[in-house]
Amino acid sequence: MQAEGREWVNLFSEESIDRFDYVFTDAMTFTDEKGRRNRIWLPEETFIDDEEEFMDYLVNTLVTILNSEPIDIYVNATFLPEQMADRYHHFWTEKRMDEVINALQANNIAMEINNRYEIPSPAFIKRAKKAGVRFTVGTNNADENFSGAKYALDMIKMCNLTESDFWLPVKKERI
């Protein structure tokens, strides 16, 4: 089940959610402290008054998602808006990485290695692996033009990921 936005948890019953083998979401859609709906993959729908404050709000939102939403996989992991993406390493500090990694680990949520956006960074993946976070591979493909899995394969080698580092869904019994 792909869970979009933060309101999804109020739109589906627990019984409906339980029918899926796994649930995934990201932190790309949220409402900021001023009540503005942000869809951070769209520059015209991303509201950044102060980049550091925006980043802190994004990390806090993500940690809240990981601590409260019934998900199995965090996808589009560490995505930043176009206005900030070229400074990924500046914004994803060790402190911010650790906040997210701690929430992933505490809630047994896997993190996607995303081929389309080439995220998270090798440093983020290595820190997450050290903390015991599991991984999945994805791409957030928007059309039939699959970008391939080169980034994930490179990260698997660079970060010494093994089969045991990857999350697998548990098939649920169907009634």
Coordinates of N, CA and C in Angstrom, one line a residue:
M1 N 0.9 -1.2 0.0 CA 0.0 0.0 0.0 C 0.9 1.2 0.0
Q2 N 0.7 2.2 -0.9 CA 1.4 3.4 -0.9 C 0.5 4.4 -0.2
A3 N 1.1 5.0 0.9 CA 0.4 5.9 1.8 C 0.9 7.3 1.4
E4 N 0.0 8.1 0.9 CA 0.3 9.5 0.4 C -0.2 10.5 1.4
G5 N 0.6 11.5 1.7 CA 0.2 12.6 2.6 C 0.1 12.1 4.0
R6 N -0.2 13.0 4.9 CA -0.2 12.6 6.3 C -1.7 12.2 6.7
E7 N -2.6 12.5 5.9 CA -4.0 12.2 6.3 C -4.4 10.8 6.0
W8 N -3.6 10.0 5.3 CA -4.0 8.7 5.0 C -4.4 7.8 6.1
V9 N -3.7 8.0 7.3 CA -4.0 7.2 8.5 C -5.5 7.3 8.9
N10 N -6.1 8.5 8.6 CA -7.5 8.7 9.0 C -8.5 8.3 7.9
L11 N -8.0 7.9 6.8 CA -8.8 7.5 5.6 C -9.0 6.0 5.5
F12 N -8.2 5.2 6.1 CA -8.2 3.8 6.0 C -8.3 3.1 7.4
S13 N -9.2 2.1 7.5 CA -9.3 1.4 8.8 C -8.1 0.5 9.0
E14 N -7.8 0.2 10.2 CA -6.7 -0.7 10.5 C -6.9 -2.1 9.8
E15 N -8.2 -2.5 9.7 CA -8.5 -3.8 8.9 C -8.1 -3.6 7.5
S16 N -8.4 -2.5 6.9 CA -8.0 -2.3 5.5 C -6.5 -2.3 5.3
I17 N -5.8 -1.6 6.2 CA -4.3 -1.5 6.1 C -3.7 -2.9 6.3
D18 N -4.3 -3.7 7.2 CA -3.8 -5.0 7.4 C -3.9 -6.0 6.3
R19 N -4.7 -5.6 5.3 CA -4.9 -6.5 4.1 C -3.7 -6.5 3.2
F20 N -2.8 -5.5 3.4 CA -1.6 -5.4 2.5 C -0.4 -6.0 3.2
D21 N 0.5 -6.6 2.4 CA 1.7 -7.2 2.9 C 2.6 -6.2 3.5
Y22 N 2.6 -5.0 2.9 CA 3.4 -3.9 3.5 C 2.9 -2.5 3.1
V23 N 3.3 -1.5 3.8 CA 2.9 -0.2 3.6 C 4.1 0.7 3.5
F24 N 4.1 1.6 2.5 CA 5.3 2.5 2.4 C 4.8 3.9 2.2
T25 N 5.6 4.8 2.7 CA 5.3 6.3 2.6 C 6.6 7.0 2.5
D26 N 6.5 8.3 2.3 CA 7.7 9.2 2.3 C 7.3 10.5 3.1
A27 N 8.2 11.4 3.1 CA 7.9 12.7 3.8 C 7.8 13.8 2.8
M28 N 7.4 13.5 1.6 CA 7.4 14.5 0.6 C 6.1 15.4 0.5
T29 N 5.1 15.0 1.3 CA 3.8 15.7 1.4 C 3.5 15.9 2.9
F30 N 3.4 17.2 3.2 CA 3.1 17.5 4.6 C 2.6 19.0 4.7
T31 N 2.0 19.3 5.8 CA 1.5 20.7 6.1 C 2.5 21.3 7.0
D32 N 3.0 22.5 6.7 CA 4.0 23.1 7.5 C 3.3 23.9 8.7
E33 N 4.1 24.5 9.5 CA 3.7 25.2 10.7 C 2.8 26.4 10.4
K34 N 2.8 26.8 9.2 CA 1.9 27.9 8.8 C 0.6 27.4 8.1
G35 N 0.4 26.1 8.1 CA -0.8 25.5 7.5 C -0.7 25.4 6.0
R36 N 0.5 25.5 5.4 CA 0.6 25.4 3.9 C 1.0 23.9 3.6
R37 N 0.2 23.4 2.6 CA 0.5 22.0 2.2 C 1.7 22.0 1.3
N38 N 2.7 21.3 1.6 CA 4.0 21.2 0.8 C 4.0 19.9 0.1
R39 N 4.3 19.9 -1.2 CA 4.6 18.7 -2.0 C 6.0 19.0 -2.5
I40 N 7.0 18.6 -1.8 CA 8.4 19.1 -2.0 C 9.1 18.6 -3.3
W41 N 8.4 17.8 -4.1 CA 9.0 17.5 -5.4 C 8.5 18.5 -6.4
L42 N 7.6 19.4 -6.0 CA 7.2 20.5 -6.9 C 7.6 21.8 -6.4
P43 N 8.6 22.5 -7.0 CA 9.1 23.8 -6.5 C 8.0 24.8 -6.2
E44 N 6.9 24.8 -7.0 CA 5.9 25.8 -6.8 C 5.0 25.5 -5.7
E45 N 5.1 24.3 -5.1 CA 4.3 23.9 -3.9 C 5.2 23.6 -2.7
T46 N 6.4 24.1 -2.7 CA 7.3 24.0 -1.6 C 7.6 25.4 -1.1
F47 N 7.3 25.5 0.2 CA 7.4 26.8 0.9 C 8.6 26.8 1.8
I48 N 9.7 27.6 1.5 CA 10.9 27.6 2.3 C 11.1 29.1 2.6
D49 N 10.9 29.4 3.9 CA 11.2 30.8 4.3 C 12.6 30.9 4.8
D50 N 13.1 29.9 5.5 CA 14.4 29.8 6.0 C 14.8 28.3 5.8
E51 N 15.9 28.1 5.1 CA 16.3 26.7 4.8 C 16.6 25.8 6.0
E52 N 17.3 26.3 7.0 CA 17.6 25.5 8.2 C 16.4 25.2 9.0
E53 N 15.5 26.2 9.1 CA 14.2 25.9 9.8 C 13.4 24.9 9.0
F54 N 13.4 25.1 7.7 CA 12.6 24.1 6.9 C 13.2 22.7 7.1
M55 N 14.5 22.6 7.1 CA 15.1 21.3 7.2 C 14.8 20.7 8.6
D56 N 14.9 21.5 9.6 CA 14.5 21.0 11.0 C 13.1 20.5 11.0
Y57 N 12.2 21.3 10.4 CA 10.8 20.9 10.3 C 10.6 19.6 9.6
L58 N 11.3 19.5 8.4 CA 11.2 18.3 7.6 C 11.7 17.0 8.4
V59 N 12.8 17.2 9.1 CA 13.3 16.0 9.9 C 12.3 15.7 11.1
N60 N 11.8 16.7 11.7 CA 10.8 16.5 12.8 C 9.6 15.8 12.3
T61 N 9.1 16.3 11.1 CA 8.0 15.6 10.5 C 8.2 14.2 10.1
L62 N 9.4 13.9 9.6 CA 9.8 12.6 9.2 C 9.9 11.7 10.5
V63 N 10.5 12.2 11.5 CA 10.6 11.4 12.8 C 9.2 11.1 13.3
T64 N 8.3 12.1 13.2 CA 6.9 11.9 13.7 C 6.2 10.8 12.8
I65 N 6.4 10.8 11.5 CA 5.8 9.8 10.6 C 6.4 8.4 11.0
L66 N 7.6 8.3 11.2 CA 8.2 7.0 11.6 C 7.8 6.5 12.9
N67 N 7.5 7.4 13.8 CA 7.1 7.0 15.2 C 5.6 6.8 15.3
S68 N 4.8 7.3 14.3 CA 3.3 7.2 14.5 C 2.6 6.5 13.4
E69 N 3.1 6.5 12.2 CA 2.3 5.9 11.1 C 2.6 4.4 11.0
P70 N 1.6 3.6 10.7 CA 1.9 2.1 10.6 C 2.5 1.7 9.2
I71 N 3.8 2.0 9.1 CA 4.4 1.8 7.8 C 5.6 0.8 8.0
D72 N 5.9 0.2 6.9 CA 7.0 -0.8 6.9 C 8.3 -0.3 6.2
I73 N 8.1 0.7 5.2 CA 9.2 1.2 4.4 C 9.1 2.7 4.3
Y74 N 10.2 3.4 4.5 CA 10.3 4.8 4.3 C 11.0 4.9 2.9
V75 N 10.2 5.5 1.9 CA 10.7 5.6 0.5 C 11.1 7.0 0.2
N76 N 11.7 7.2 -0.9 CA 12.3 8.5 -1.3 C 13.1 9.1 -0.2
A77 N 13.8 8.2 0.5 CA 14.5 8.6 1.7 C 15.4 9.7 1.5
T78 N 15.4 10.7 2.4 CA 16.2 11.9 2.4 C 16.0 12.8 1.3
F79 N 14.9 12.7 0.6 CA 14.7 13.6 -0.6 C 14.6 15.1 -0.1
L80 N 15.3 15.9 -0.8 CA 15.2 17.4 -0.6 C 14.6 18.1 -1.8
P81 N 14.0 19.2 -1.5 CA 13.4 20.0 -2.6 C 14.5 20.5 -3.5
E82 N 14.1 20.7 -4.8 CA 15.0 21.2 -5.8 C 15.9 22.3 -5.4
Q83 N 15.3 23.3 -4.6 CA 16.1 24.5 -4.2 C 17.2 24.1 -3.2
M84 N 17.2 22.9 -2.6 CA 18.2 22.6 -1.6 C 19.0 21.3 -2.0
A85 N 18.5 20.6 -3.0 CA 19.1 19.3 -3.3 C 20.6 19.3 -3.6
D86 N 21.1 20.4 -4.2 CA 22.5 20.5 -4.6 C 23.4 20.7 -3.4
R87 N 22.8 20.9 -2.2 CA 23.6 21.0 -1.0 C 23.2 19.9 0.0
Y88 N 22.8 18.8 -0.5 CA 22.4 17.6 0.3 C 23.3 17.4 1.5
H89 N 24.6 17.3 1.3 CA 25.5 17.0 2.4 C 25.5 18.1 3.5
H90 N 25.2 19.3 3.1 CA 25.2 20.4 4.1 C 23.9 20.2 5.0
F91 N 22.8 19.9 4.4 CA 21.6 19.8 5.2 C 21.4 18.5 5.9
W92 N 21.9 17.4 5.4 CA 21.8 16.1 6.1 C 23.1 15.9 7.0
T93 N 23.0 16.7 8.1 CA 24.1 16.6 9.1 C 24.1 15.2 9.8
E94 N 25.1 14.9 10.5 CA 25.1 13.7 11.3 C 24.0 13.7 12.3
K95 N 23.8 14.8 12.9 CA 22.7 14.9 13.9 C 21.3 14.6 13.3
R96 N 21.1 15.2 12.1 CA 19.8 14.9 11.5 C 19.7 13.5 11.0
M97 N 20.8 13.0 10.4 CA 20.8 11.6 10.0 C 20.5 10.7 11.2
D98 N 21.1 10.9 12.3 CA 20.9 10.0 13.5 C 19.5 10.1 14.0
E99 N 18.9 11.3 13.9 CA 17.5 11.4 14.4 C 16.6 10.4 13.5
V100 N 16.8 10.5 12.2 CA 16.0 9.6 11.3 C 16.3 8.2 11.5
I101 N 17.6 7.9 11.6 CA 18.1 6.5 11.7 C 17.6 5.9 13.0
N102 N 17.6 6.6 14.1 CA 17.1 6.1 15.4 C 15.7 5.8 15.3
A103 N 14.9 6.7 14.7 CA 13.4 6.4 14.5 C 13.2 5.2 13.6
L104 N 13.9 5.0 12.6 CA 13.8 3.9 11.7 C 14.1 2.6 12.5
Q105 N 15.2 2.6 13.2 CA 15.6 1.4 13.9 C 14.6 1.1 15.1
A106 N 14.2 2.1 15.8 CA 13.3 1.9 16.9 C 11.9 1.3 16.5
N107 N 11.5 1.7 15.3 CA 10.2 1.2 14.8 C 10.3 0.1 13.7
N108 N 11.5 -0.4 13.5 CA 11.7 -1.5 12.6 C 11.2 -1.2 11.2
I109 N 11.5 0.0 10.7 CA 11.1 0.4 9.4 C 12.3 0.4 8.5
A110 N 12.1 -0.2 7.3 CA 13.2 -0.2 6.3 C 13.3 1.1 5.6
M111 N 14.5 1.3 5.0 CA 14.7 2.5 4.2 C 15.1 2.2 2.8
E112 N 14.4 2.8 1.9 CA 14.6 2.6 0.4 C 15.9 3.2 0.0
I113 N 16.6 2.5 -0.9 CA 17.7 3.1 -1.6 C 17.1 3.4 -3.0
N114 N 17.0 4.7 -3.3 CA 16.2 5.1 -4.5 C 17.1 5.4 -5.7
N115 N 16.9 4.7 -6.7 CA 17.6 4.8 -8.0 C 17.4 6.1 -8.7
R116 N 16.2 6.6 -8.7 CA 15.8 7.8 -9.5 C 16.5 9.0 -8.9
Y117 N 16.4 9.2 -7.6 CA 17.0 10.4 -7.0 C 18.4 10.2 -6.5
E118 N 18.9 8.9 -6.5 CA 20.2 8.6 -6.0 C 20.4 9.0 -4.5
I119 N 19.4 8.6 -3.7 CA 19.4 8.8 -2.3 C 19.1 7.6 -1.6
P120 N 19.4 7.4 -0.3 CA 20.2 8.3 0.5 C 21.7 8.3 0.1
S121 N 22.5 9.1 0.7 CA 23.9 9.2 0.4 C 24.6 7.9 1.0
P122 N 25.8 7.6 0.5 CA 26.6 6.5 1.0 C 26.8 6.7 2.6
A123 N 27.1 7.9 3.0 CA 27.3 8.1 4.4 C 26.0 7.8 5.2
F124 N 24.9 8.2 4.7 CA 23.6 7.9 5.4 C 23.4 6.4 5.4
I125 N 23.6 5.7 4.3 CA 23.4 4.2 4.3 C 24.3 3.5 5.2
K126 N 25.6 3.9 5.3 CA 26.6 3.3 6.2 C 26.1 3.5 7.6
R127 N 25.7 4.7 8.0 CA 25.3 4.9 9.4 C 24.1 4.1 9.7
A128 N 23.1 4.0 8.8 CA 21.9 3.3 9.0 C 22.2 1.8 9.1
K129 N 23.1 1.3 8.3 CA 23.5 -0.2 8.4 C 24.1 -0.4 9.7
K130 N 25.0 0.4 10.2 CA 25.7 0.3 11.5 C 24.6 0.2 12.6
A131 N 23.5 0.9 12.5 CA 22.5 1.0 13.5 C 21.5 -0.2 13.4
G132 N 21.6 -1.0 12.3 CA 20.8 -2.2 12.1 C 19.5 -1.9 11.3
V133 N 19.5 -0.8 10.6 CA 18.3 -0.5 9.7 C 18.4 -1.4 8.5
R134 N 17.3 -1.9 8.1 CA 17.2 -2.7 6.8 C 16.9 -1.8 5.6
F135 N 17.1 -2.4 4.5 CA 17.0 -1.6 3.2 C 16.1 -2.3 2.2
T136 N 15.5 -1.5 1.3 CA 14.8 -2.0 0.1 C 15.4 -1.2 -1.0
V137 N 15.0 -1.6 -2.2 CA 15.5 -0.9 -3.4 C 14.2 -0.5 -4.2
G138 N 14.2 0.8 -4.6 CA 13.1 1.3 -5.4 C 13.5 2.4 -6.3
T139 N 12.5 3.0 -7.0 CA 12.9 4.1 -7.9 C 11.9 5.2 -8.0
N140 N 10.7 5.1 -7.5 CA 9.7 6.2 -7.6 C 9.5 6.5 -9.1
N141 N 9.4 5.5 -9.9 CA 9.2 5.7 -11.3 C 7.9 6.4 -11.6
A142 N 8.0 7.4 -12.5 CA 6.8 8.2 -12.8 C 6.2 7.8 -14.1
D143 N 6.9 7.0 -14.9 CA 6.3 6.5 -16.2 C 7.0 5.2 -16.6
E144 N 6.9 4.8 -17.8 CA 7.4 3.5 -18.2 C 8.9 3.5 -18.5
N145 N 9.6 4.6 -18.3 CA 11.0 4.7 -18.5 C 11.8 4.4 -17.2
F146 N 11.9 3.1 -16.9 CA 12.6 2.6 -15.7 C 14.1 3.1 -15.8
S147 N 14.5 3.7 -14.7 CA 15.9 4.2 -14.7 C 16.9 3.1 -14.4
G148 N 16.5 1.9 -14.1 CA 17.5 0.9 -13.7 C 17.9 0.9 -12.3
A149 N 18.7 0.1 -11.9 CA 19.1 -0.1 -10.5 C 20.6 0.2 -10.3
K150 N 21.2 1.0 -11.1 CA 22.7 1.2 -11.0 C 23.0 1.8 -9.7
Y151 N 22.3 2.8 -9.2 CA 22.6 3.5 -7.9 C 22.6 2.5 -6.8
A152 N 21.5 1.7 -6.7 CA 21.4 0.7 -5.7 C 22.5 -0.3 -5.7
L153 N 22.8 -0.8 -6.9 CA 23.9 -1.7 -7.0 C 25.3 -1.1 -6.6
D154 N 25.5 0.1 -7.0 CA 26.7 0.8 -6.5 C 26.7 1.0 -5.0
M155 N 25.6 1.3 -4.4 CA 25.5 1.5 -2.9 C 25.7 0.1 -2.2
I156 N 25.2 -0.9 -2.8 CA 25.3 -2.3 -2.2 C 26.8 -2.6 -2.1
K157 N 27.5 -2.3 -3.2 CA 29.0 -2.6 -3.2 C 29.7 -1.6 -2.3
M158 N 29.5 -0.3 -2.4 CA 30.2 0.7 -1.7 C 30.0 0.6 -0.2
C159 N 28.8 0.2 0.2 CA 28.4 0.2 1.6 C 28.5 -1.2 2.2
N160 N 29.0 -2.2 1.4 CA 29.1 -3.6 1.9 C 27.8 -4.2 2.4
L161 N 26.7 -3.9 1.7 CA 25.4 -4.5 2.1 C 25.4 -5.9 1.6
T162 N 24.8 -6.8 2.5 CA 24.6 -8.2 2.2 C 23.1 -8.5 2.2
E163 N 22.8 -9.7 1.8 CA 21.4 -10.1 1.8 C 20.7 -9.9 3.2
S164 N 21.4 -10.1 4.2 CA 20.8 -9.9 5.6 C 20.5 -8.4 5.9
D165 N 21.1 -7.5 5.1 CA 20.8 -6.1 5.3 C 19.5 -5.6 4.7
F166 N 18.8 -6.5 3.9 CA 17.6 -6.1 3.2 C 16.4 -6.7 3.9
W167 N 15.3 -5.8 3.9 CA 14.0 -6.1 4.4 C 13.2 -7.0 3.4
L168 N 12.5 -7.9 3.9 CA 11.6 -8.7 3.1 C 10.2 -8.7 3.8
P169 N 9.2 -8.6 3.0 CA 7.8 -8.6 3.6 C 7.5 -10.0 4.0
V170 N 6.6 -10.0 5.0 CA 6.1 -11.3 5.5 C 4.7 -11.4 4.9
K171 N 4.5 -12.5 4.1 CA 3.2 -12.6 3.5 C 2.1 -12.9 4.5
K172 N 1.1 -12.1 4.5 CA 0.0 -12.2 5.5 C -1.0 -13.3 5.0
E173 N -1.6 -13.9 6.0 CA -2.7 -14.8 5.7 C -3.9 -14.0 5.1
R174 N -4.5 -14.6 4.1 CA -5.7 -14.0 3.5 C -6.9 -14.7 3.9
I175 N -8.0 -14.0 4.3 CA -9.2 -14.6 4.7 C -10.1 -15.0 3.5

